[in-house]
Amino acid sequence: MNLKTTYLGLKLRTPLVVSASPLSESIDNIKRMEDAGASAVVLFSLFEEQIRDERYELHWHTTHGANSHPEALSYCPEPQELLVGPEAYLQHIVNAKKAVTIPIIASLNGSTLGG
């Protein structure tokens, strides 16, 4: 039986597309979805307000008290360890695409014009 279909311009082997959920936060889960027959995965959603909150919190934690002690900078993580918001999401997309052969679809939610 031929179940091929087109979704968002993507040619899929079946109409089974896993919708956005926390399950897609794990690369192992995405592999399991592919093994179970999914023809595409929509990743968990990235929200504009989440990015804003993460950046504010990161800024506060890395600057609060940093100038009060000379050795304070020694406990700050390296910049590549500070992936938050879109950087972390983009890295997750890269990792997921490397791990499976099915399409990976991002889910972005903005709350402001231009956001």
XYZ file of C-alpha atoms in Angstrom:
115
model
C 0.000 0.000 0.000
C 1.363 3.400 -0.974
C 0.973 5.938 1.862
C 3.227 8.637 0.418
C 2.065 12.192 0.986
C 3.257 15.779 0.881
C 3.392 17.930 4.023
C 4.710 21.524 4.001
C 6.263 20.765 0.623
C 8.089 17.715 2.000
C 7.569 14.356 0.333
C 6.921 11.846 3.114
C 6.694 8.061 3.003
C 3.631 8.087 5.309
C 1.327 10.757 6.759
C 2.627 10.010 10.274
C 4.184 13.276 11.507
C 4.987 13.558 15.202
C 3.692 16.880 16.521
C 5.581 19.270 18.784
C 6.021 17.895 22.287
C 8.634 17.604 25.044
C 9.424 14.114 23.707
C 11.455 15.748 20.918
C 13.856 17.303 23.429
C 15.799 14.022 23.420
C 17.736 12.838 20.356
C 17.184 9.243 21.488
C 13.414 9.832 21.461
C 13.607 11.276 17.946
C 15.471 8.134 16.833
C 12.750 6.005 18.435
C 10.086 8.006 16.579
C 11.819 7.295 13.275
C 12.179 3.604 14.188
C 8.453 3.476 15.043
C 7.519 4.722 11.567
C 7.329 8.494 11.856
C 8.057 10.171 8.537
C 8.832 13.591 10.106
C 9.175 15.164 13.554
C 8.072 18.630 14.637
C 10.384 19.713 17.453
C 9.256 21.131 20.766
C 8.309 24.796 20.477
C 10.687 27.672 21.083
C 8.834 30.714 22.460
C 9.951 34.332 22.084
C 9.254 35.062 25.748
C 11.335 32.012 26.735
C 14.320 33.429 24.840
C 13.860 36.821 26.464
C 13.633 35.310 29.973
C 16.645 33.004 29.465
C 18.829 35.862 28.225
C 17.795 38.109 31.121
C 18.482 35.376 33.662
C 21.841 34.500 32.072
C 22.861 38.167 32.062
C 21.881 38.576 35.713
C 23.744 35.456 36.874
C 26.912 36.245 34.923
C 27.100 39.897 35.963
C 25.700 39.918 39.518
C 28.663 40.344 41.831
C 31.209 39.797 39.065
C 33.059 42.999 39.919
C 32.973 42.511 43.677
C 35.775 39.911 43.751
C 38.745 39.696 41.363
C 38.534 35.910 41.158
C 34.800 35.954 40.386
C 35.334 35.520 36.640
C 37.063 32.188 37.226
C 33.752 30.451 37.953
C 31.946 31.747 34.873
C 31.369 29.092 32.208
C 33.015 29.351 28.810
C 30.921 31.071 26.097
C 30.314 27.821 24.163
C 28.696 26.396 27.309
C 26.237 29.304 27.476
C 23.930 28.205 24.695
C 20.446 29.455 25.470
C 17.430 30.326 23.399
C 17.906 30.166 19.649
C 21.532 29.006 19.828
C 20.635 25.916 21.854
C 17.585 25.261 19.664
C 19.648 25.523 16.465
C 22.231 23.127 17.895
C 19.443 20.686 18.760
C 18.196 20.882 15.157
C 21.713 20.133 13.881
C 22.075 17.164 16.252
C 18.635 15.788 15.338
C 19.264 16.075 11.585
C 22.555 14.193 12.008
C 20.848 11.436 13.988
C 17.933 10.607 11.662
C 17.053 10.608 7.970
C 13.496 11.957 8.315
C 12.721 15.689 8.124
C 13.059 17.728 11.321
C 10.655 20.681 11.512
C 11.229 23.566 13.930
C 8.348 25.106 15.891
C 8.802 28.804 16.627
C 6.300 31.019 18.461
C 6.606 34.789 18.481
C 4.506 37.138 20.589
C 5.508 40.546 19.201
C 5.839 42.113 15.768
C 9.300 41.273 14.534
C 9.844 38.902 17.437
